[in-house]
Amino acid sequence: MNMPDEKVLRQLNDSLNLEPLWMPFTANRQFKAAPRLLVAAKDMHYLTQDGRKVLDGIAGLWAVNAGHCRQKIVDAIKKQAETIDYATGFQLHHPAAFQAAEKLVSITPKGLDHVFFANSGSEAVDTALKIALAYHRVRGEGTRRVLIGRERGYHGVGFGGISVGGMSGNRKTFGNMLASVDHLRHTHDLARNAYSRGQPEHGAEFADELERLVQLHDASNIAAVIVEPVAGSTGVLVPPKGYLQKLRQICDKHGILLIFDEVITGFGRTGKAFAAQTFGVTPDMITCAKALTNAAVPMGGVIVKKEIYDTFMDKGGANNNIEFFHGYTYSGHPLASAAACAALDLFKEEKLFERVEELAPYWERAAHSLKGLPHVIDIRTIGLVAGIELQPMADKPGARAFEAFLRAYNKNVLIRTTGDTIAMSPPFIIEKQQIDQLFDTVRDILKTLP
Ligand SMILES: Cc1ncc(COP(=O)(O)O)c(C=O)c1O
């Protein structure tokens, strides 16, 4: 680990001013009263400000799939920063963006072979929704404006993403948002599917709701359906067997685009490059981010079917017309592109997606060994993901799981909680004895939680 020197650490302890920073998705007052600061990282571990090595059970935030500070990625970023710091992608570009695009589409499901770069998952989602609207318009079906998401969906924090998303916190705080939006019901069915290993047996029929929404809005008004193949941020919800296939069939029947938001499932998390491949269902677009660069530099992307890209080009009009009026200052940023190239190479060289498939049975057994412990009401697993759902405390939703997070951190293990579900998603380089450490720590904590 590249340790910060002692003097720097001492200064940090003495003089770091926490006040000016408004932290994202954080209980700011609580954090600032008892800060948790990470000062270095390598492979499977973070180093805390007080000198503890913490096992990263969540790959940063579903993102550092190859482990932290991998030399190949660090070197690529360094070299690029010295060579070309920035070049716009508007009417000019630099080679690494094209190289990153080529490497990316070499691992996507067949037919999805063009990518539009953004800087985050949220931007990728908003970009995909805009592509869907624009695509129908350029094809002469401009009435297709309705975007359909799903309850308990998380698609980032842009207005498009929170509109199609199905988190009640967003609706409560931000109101109605985009107008032409509707939602499918979520697929969580504790009564029938608790303790499923991999895909649950029951619930393919939840996809039939799409037919009901088609009846309501009329297919001629519907542009796209967006779902996470595995919902992560609302508690690790694995799709029931046959559910995604049904969604695909109904979308095909009515000319509706299907978008998979693979911001967390992309890049090997379920054992294949994309969850679309794991579940054998090919969407029309995939949004990705996070592990695209192994999280070393922010980057997101929308991967689209050839037919979508070709339509924009064919209907683009005069040669000097901009076919899709959209883009970010940092789309395909040189440092992000270099990091993406190195990360995608590393995944391949170290066969890291295959490693997920190999480790998944061990991981599944370790996770399900927590069944029967106090408060546990469900355990869900797929690839290198586990969700441990706890009974919420009366009148204090989320409090029990958050207490588990704090206790795990103090015991040198990083987990994540969403509502009352503990979610774990380690880097793929995790060793079996580290899997044991992760689940043994959670086991000990569950035995003593209030
Ligand atoms: C499925 C999904 N979509 C979008 C996002 C948003 O990504 P970002 O935080 O990079 O904007 C996330 C973040 O966790 C996500 O899980």
PDB file of C-alpha atoms in Angstrom, residues 86 88-90 116-119 122-124 126-127 130 326-332:
ATOM      1  CA  TYR A  86      -7.808  17.149 -22.167  1.00  0.00           C
ATOM      2  CA  THR A  88     -12.945  17.963 -26.378  1.00  0.00           C
ATOM      3  CA  GLY A  89     -14.987  15.294 -28.089  1.00  0.00           C
ATOM      4  CA  PHE A  90     -17.058  17.917 -29.901  1.00  0.00           C
ATOM      5  CA  PHE A 116     -21.774   7.083 -26.184  1.00  0.00           C
ATOM      6  CA  PHE A 117     -19.564   8.179 -23.278  1.00  0.00           C
ATOM      7  CA  ALA A 118     -20.707  10.128 -20.221  1.00  0.00           C
ATOM      8  CA  ASN A 119     -19.077  10.652 -16.811  1.00  0.00           C
ATOM      9  CA  SER A 122     -26.604   9.119 -13.693  1.00  0.00           C
ATOM     10  CA  GLU A 123     -25.457  10.787 -16.884  1.00  0.00           C
ATOM     11  CA  ALA A 124     -25.469   7.467 -18.716  1.00  0.00           C
ATOM     12  CA  ASP A 126     -30.223  10.404 -18.757  1.00  0.00           C
ATOM     13  CA  THR A 127     -28.336   9.936 -22.022  1.00  0.00           C
ATOM     14  CA  LYS A 130     -32.728  10.918 -24.428  1.00  0.00           C
ATOM     15  CA  HIS A 326     -26.142  15.762 -26.759  1.00  0.00           C
ATOM     16  CA  GLY A 327     -22.742  15.403 -25.083  1.00  0.00           C
ATOM     17  CA  TYR A 328     -20.634  16.358 -22.087  1.00  0.00           C
ATOM     18  CA  THR A 329     -17.475  18.454 -21.885  1.00  0.00           C
ATOM     19  CA  TYR A 330     -15.806  15.371 -20.461  1.00  0.00           C
ATOM     20  CA  SER A 331     -17.359  12.673 -22.695  1.00  0.00           C
ATOM     21  CA  GLY A 332     -14.461  10.300 -23.423  1.00  0.00           C
TER      22      GLY A 332
END
